[in-house]
PDB file of C-alpha atoms in Angstrom:
ATOM      1  CA  MET A   1      60.568  25.765  80.996  1.00 48.00           C
ATOM      2  CA  THR A   2      60.731  22.632  81.998  1.00 53.00           C
ATOM      3  CA  THR A   3      62.678  21.670  84.868  1.00 58.00           C
ATOM      4  CA  SER A   4      64.712  18.308  84.938  1.00 54.00           C
ATOM      5  CA  SER A   5      62.351  16.983  87.857  1.00 54.00           C
ATOM      6  CA  GLN A   6      59.414  17.241  85.843  1.00 64.00           C
ATOM      7  CA  ARG A   7      61.373  15.542  82.992  1.00 62.00           C
ATOM      8  CA  ARG A   8      62.751  13.035  84.766  1.00 80.00           C
ATOM      9  CA  PRO A   9      60.784   9.799  85.011  1.00 87.00           C
ATOM     10  CA  GLN A  10      60.010   9.346  81.126  1.00 89.00           C
ATOM     11  CA  ASP A  11      63.230  10.195  80.650  1.00 91.00           C
ATOM     12  CA  LEU A  12      65.040   8.090  83.399  1.00 91.00           C
ATOM     13  CA  LEU A  13      62.143   5.511  81.528  1.00 93.00           C
ATOM     14  CA  ARG A  14      63.598   6.038  78.089  1.00 94.00           C
ATOM     15  CA  LEU A  15      67.146   5.384  78.875  1.00 94.00           C
ATOM     16  CA  LEU A  16      66.337   2.261  80.750  1.00 95.00           C
ATOM     17  CA  THR A  17      63.671   1.166  77.759  1.00 96.00           C
ATOM     18  CA  ARG A  18      66.826   2.307  75.122  1.00 96.00           C
ATOM     19  CA  ALA A  19      68.929   0.011  77.174  1.00 95.00           C
ATOM     20  CA  GLU A  20      66.852  -2.676  77.841  1.00 95.00           C
ATOM     21  CA  ARG A  21      65.961  -3.352  73.949  1.00 96.00           C
ATOM     22  CA  LEU A  22      69.499  -2.641  73.720  1.00 96.00           C
ATOM     23  CA  ALA A  23      71.390  -5.454  75.640  1.00 94.00           C
ATOM     24  CA  ALA A  24      68.346  -8.084  74.049  1.00 95.00           C
ATOM     25  CA  ARG A  25      69.399  -7.252  70.837  1.00 96.00           C
ATOM     26  CA  ARG A  26      72.831  -7.944  71.719  1.00 95.00           C
ATOM     27  CA  LEU A  27      71.568 -11.324  73.279  1.00 95.00           C
ATOM     28  CA  GLN A  28      69.726 -12.387  70.017  1.00 96.00           C
ATOM     29  CA  PRO A  29      71.632 -13.588  68.312  1.00 96.00           C
ATOM     30  CA  VAL A  30      72.985 -15.601  70.386  1.00 96.00           C
ATOM     31  CA  LEU A  31      70.037 -16.272  71.483  1.00 97.00           C
ATOM     32  CA  ASP A  32      68.659 -17.171  68.482  1.00 97.00           C
ATOM     33  CA  GLU A  33      72.260 -19.607  67.044  1.00 96.00           C
ATOM     34  CA  HIS A  34      71.602 -21.858  70.104  1.00 97.00           C
ATOM     35  CA  GLY A  35      67.421 -21.938  69.309  1.00 97.00           C
ATOM     36  CA  CYS A  36      67.006 -20.548  73.204  1.00 97.00           C
ATOM     37  CA  SER A  37      63.945 -17.179  73.850  1.00 97.00           C
ATOM     38  CA  LEU A  38      65.403 -14.626  75.957  1.00 96.00           C
ATOM     39  CA  ASP A  39      62.387 -16.138  78.371  1.00 97.00           C
ATOM     40  CA  ALA A  40      64.041 -19.450  78.303  1.00 98.00           C
ATOM     41  CA  TRP A  41      67.823 -17.227  78.748  1.00 98.00           C
ATOM     42  CA  ARG A  42      66.885 -15.735  82.245  1.00 97.00           C
ATOM     43  CA  VAL A  43      64.952 -18.847  83.224  1.00 98.00           C
ATOM     44  CA  LEU A  44      68.161 -21.258  82.982  1.00 98.00           C
ATOM     45  CA  ALA A  45      69.915 -18.473  84.430  1.00 98.00           C
ATOM     46  CA  LEU A  46      68.595 -18.748  87.668  1.00 98.00           C
ATOM     47  CA  LEU A  47      68.407 -22.410  87.032  1.00 98.00           C
ATOM     48  CA  SER A  48      72.283 -22.412  87.063  1.00 98.00           C
ATOM     49  CA  ASP A  49      72.705 -21.484  90.477  1.00 97.00           C
ATOM     50  CA  GLY A  50      72.028 -25.353  90.629  1.00 94.00           C
ATOM     51  CA  ALA A  51      69.440 -25.299  94.009  1.00 92.00           C
ATOM     52  CA  GLY A  52      66.671 -25.587  92.055  1.00 95.00           C
ATOM     53  CA  HIS A  53      63.671 -23.010  92.710  1.00 97.00           C
ATOM     54  CA  HIS A  54      60.558 -22.803  93.185  1.00 96.00           C
ATOM     55  CA  MET A  55      57.648 -21.764  89.675  1.00 96.00           C
ATOM     56  CA  THR A  56      57.011 -19.326  91.918  1.00 95.00           C
ATOM     57  CA  ALA A  57      59.528 -17.605  92.141  1.00 96.00           C
ATOM     58  CA  ILE A  58      60.794 -17.905  88.808  1.00 98.00           C
ATOM     59  CA  ALA A  59      57.613 -16.444  87.810  1.00 97.00           C
ATOM     60  CA  GLU A  60      59.280 -13.150  89.424  1.00 95.00           C
ATOM     61  CA  ALA A  61      62.895 -13.645  88.927  1.00 95.00           C
ATOM     62  CA  ALA A  62      62.317 -13.911  84.757  1.00 96.00           C
ATOM     63  CA  PHE A  63      59.758 -11.452  84.902  1.00 94.00           C
ATOM     64  CA  LEU A  64      57.143 -13.921  83.524  1.00 97.00           C
ATOM     65  CA  PRO A  65      53.170 -14.397  84.325  1.00 97.00           C
ATOM     66  CA  PRO A  66      52.828 -17.848  86.065  1.00 96.00           C
ATOM     67  CA  PRO A  67      50.186 -19.573  82.616  1.00 97.00           C
ATOM     68  CA  THR A  68      53.422 -18.361  80.798  1.00 97.00           C
ATOM     69  CA  LEU A  69      55.848 -19.519  82.411  1.00 98.00           C
ATOM     70  CA  THR A  70      53.955 -23.329  83.284  1.00 97.00           C
ATOM     71  CA  ARG A  71      54.192 -22.896  78.899  1.00 98.00           C
ATOM     72  CA  LEU A  72      57.505 -21.863  78.874  1.00 98.00           C
ATOM     73  CA  VAL A  73      58.670 -24.713  81.784  1.00 98.00           C
ATOM     74  CA  ASP A  74      56.729 -27.257  80.070  1.00 98.00           C
ATOM     75  CA  HIS A  75      59.168 -27.116  76.306  1.00 98.00           C
ATOM     76  CA  LEU A  76      61.702 -27.288  78.874  1.00 99.00           C
ATOM     77  CA  VAL A  77      61.303 -30.351  79.895  1.00 98.00           C
ATOM     78  CA  ASP A  78      59.981 -31.503  76.761  1.00 98.00           C
ATOM     79  CA  GLN A  79      64.262 -30.657  75.292  1.00 98.00           C
ATOM     80  CA  ASN A  80      64.855 -32.172  78.484  1.00 98.00           C
ATOM     81  CA  LEU A  81      66.955 -29.310  79.810  1.00 99.00           C
ATOM     82  CA  VAL A  82      64.910 -29.495  82.547  1.00 99.00           C
ATOM     83  CA  HIS A  83      63.245 -31.468  85.162  1.00 98.00           C
ATOM     84  CA  ARG A  84      61.138 -30.692  87.805  1.00 97.00           C
ATOM     85  CA  ARG A  85      60.714 -32.328  91.406  1.00 95.00           C
ATOM     86  CA  VAL A  86      58.788 -31.907  94.186  1.00 94.00           C
ATOM     87  CA  ASP A  87      60.433 -29.650  97.015  1.00 92.00           C
ATOM     88  CA  PRO A  88      61.621 -32.466  99.590  1.00 91.00           C
ATOM     89  CA  HIS A  89      60.695 -29.545 102.454  1.00 91.00           C
ATOM     90  CA  ASP A  90      57.002 -29.295 101.240  1.00 91.00           C
ATOM     91  CA  ARG A  91      55.902 -32.201  99.733  1.00 91.00           C
ATOM     92  CA  ARG A  92      52.942 -29.500  97.647  1.00 90.00           C
ATOM     93  CA  ARG A  93      55.399 -27.673  96.478  1.00 93.00           C
ATOM     94  CA  ILE A  94      58.290 -28.242  93.362  1.00 93.00           C
ATOM     95  CA  LEU A  95      61.360 -27.707  92.599  1.00 96.00           C
ATOM     96  CA  VAL A  96      62.750 -26.799  88.939  1.00 98.00           C
ATOM     97  CA  HIS A  97      66.026 -28.132  88.178  1.00 98.00           C
ATOM     98  CA  LEU A  98      68.616 -28.342  84.652  1.00 98.00           C
ATOM     99  CA  THR A  99      68.836 -31.609  83.583  1.00 98.00           C
ATOM    100  CA  PRO A 100      72.666 -32.171  82.618  1.00 98.00           C
ATOM    101  CA  ARG A 101      71.967 -32.039  79.034  1.00 98.00           C
ATOM    102  CA  GLY A 102      70.811 -28.208  80.210  1.00 98.00           C
ATOM    103  CA  THR A 103      73.561 -27.379  82.126  1.00 98.00           C
ATOM    104  CA  GLU A 104      75.233 -27.784  79.615  1.00 98.00           C
ATOM    105  CA  TYR A 105      73.518 -25.449  76.932  1.00 98.00           C
ATOM    106  CA  TRP A 106      73.491 -23.430  79.571  1.00 98.00           C
ATOM    107  CA  ARG A 107      76.982 -23.147  79.716  1.00 98.00           C
ATOM    108  CA  ARG A 108      77.387 -23.166  76.171  1.00 98.00           C
ATOM    109  CA  ILE A 109      74.797 -20.284  75.791  1.00 98.00           C
ATOM    110  CA  ASP A 110      76.752 -18.237  78.565  1.00 97.00           C
ATOM    111  CA  ARG A 111      80.347 -18.755  77.392  1.00 97.00           C
ATOM    112  CA  GLU A 112      79.302 -16.832  73.799  1.00 96.00           C
ATOM    113  CA  VAL A 113      76.996 -14.056  75.803  1.00 96.00           C
ATOM    114  CA  ARG A 114      79.483 -13.244  77.919  1.00 94.00           C
ATOM    115  CA  ALA A 115      82.240 -12.972  75.219  1.00 94.00           C
ATOM    116  CA  ASP A 116      79.115 -10.449  73.433  1.00 91.00           C
ATOM    117  CA  TRP A 117      78.982  -8.605  76.199  1.00 91.00           C
ATOM    118  CA  PRO A 118      81.150  -5.474  75.603  1.00 90.00           C
ATOM    119  CA  GLN A 119      82.510  -3.969  79.022  1.00 90.00           C
ATOM    120  CA  LEU A 120      82.236  -1.261  81.629  1.00 88.00           C
ATOM    121  CA  SER A 121      84.641  -0.272  83.861  1.00 90.00           C
ATOM    122  CA  ASP A 122      84.209  -2.488  87.285  1.00 86.00           C
ATOM    123  CA  GLY A 123      83.933   1.015  88.332  1.00 92.00           C
ATOM    124  CA  ASP A 124      80.962   1.495  86.723  1.00 94.00           C
ATOM    125  CA  GLU A 125      79.484  -1.853  86.448  1.00 92.00           C
ATOM    126  CA  GLU A 126      79.872  -1.946  90.398  1.00 94.00           C
ATOM    127  CA  LEU A 127      77.892   1.664  90.018  1.00 95.00           C
ATOM    128  CA  LEU A 128      75.487   0.993  87.123  1.00 94.00           C
ATOM    129  CA  ARG A 129      74.176  -1.957  89.692  1.00 93.00           C
ATOM    130  CA  ALA A 130      73.615  -0.568  92.974  1.00 95.00           C
ATOM    131  CA  LEU A 131      71.598   2.396  90.894  1.00 95.00           C
ATOM    132  CA  LEU A 132      68.980   0.047  89.269  1.00 94.00           C
ATOM    133  CA  ASP A 133      69.562  -2.233  92.317  1.00 94.00           C
ATOM    134  CA  ARG A 134      68.646   1.535  94.661  1.00 94.00           C
ATOM    135  CA  LEU A 135      65.545   2.161  91.879  1.00 92.00           C
ATOM    136  CA  ALA A 136      64.097  -0.813  91.694  1.00 91.00           C
ATOM    137  CA  GLU A 137      63.949  -0.929  95.802  1.00 92.00           C
ATOM    138  CA  THR A 138      62.747   2.290  94.976  1.00 91.00           C
ATOM    139  CA  LEU A 139      59.848   1.422  93.197  1.00 89.00           C
ATOM    140  CA  ASP A 140      59.055  -1.275  94.260  1.00 87.00           C
ATOM    141  CA  GLU A 141      58.800   0.547  98.317  1.00 84.00           C
ATOM    142  CA  THR A 142      56.986   3.625  96.312  1.00 74.00           C
ATOM    143  CA  THR A 143      54.321   0.784  94.424  1.00 70.00           C
ATOM    144  CA  ALA A 144      53.743  -1.542  97.339  1.00 72.00           C
ATOM    145  CA  GLN A 145      52.325   2.227  99.875  1.00 73.00           C
ATOM    146  CA  VAL A 146      50.035   2.629  96.484  1.00 62.00           C
TER     147      VAL A 146
END
């Protein structure tokens, strides 16, 4: 007989994968309508805070290897959606920002994504976020120890 502790990693990973793929499938029609990839959407979402971010931080947040991110940012620059600037606090580093066109582009996509996104109750969404954050932190800690 299989105990729940023996099955938990596989079951949990299956549920996480299913949710991620269903979420991506839900987003894709809106993104396709705007000619935006899921990776570009993640990058634009991060940059939408207006702060400007280093390439390393963007790669981490968007789960992209640095060479892939560089190609993606080059493409976004070519579309005049983002621009690169030297970091005034560390001239060796580059910050990426949304352009005004990129900000408007992001707002249109974000508005449509939010309109199509299924709603959980506030309590359920808060609980889900807290549990996923805790899982990610736990996995990150155990990965660092290996």
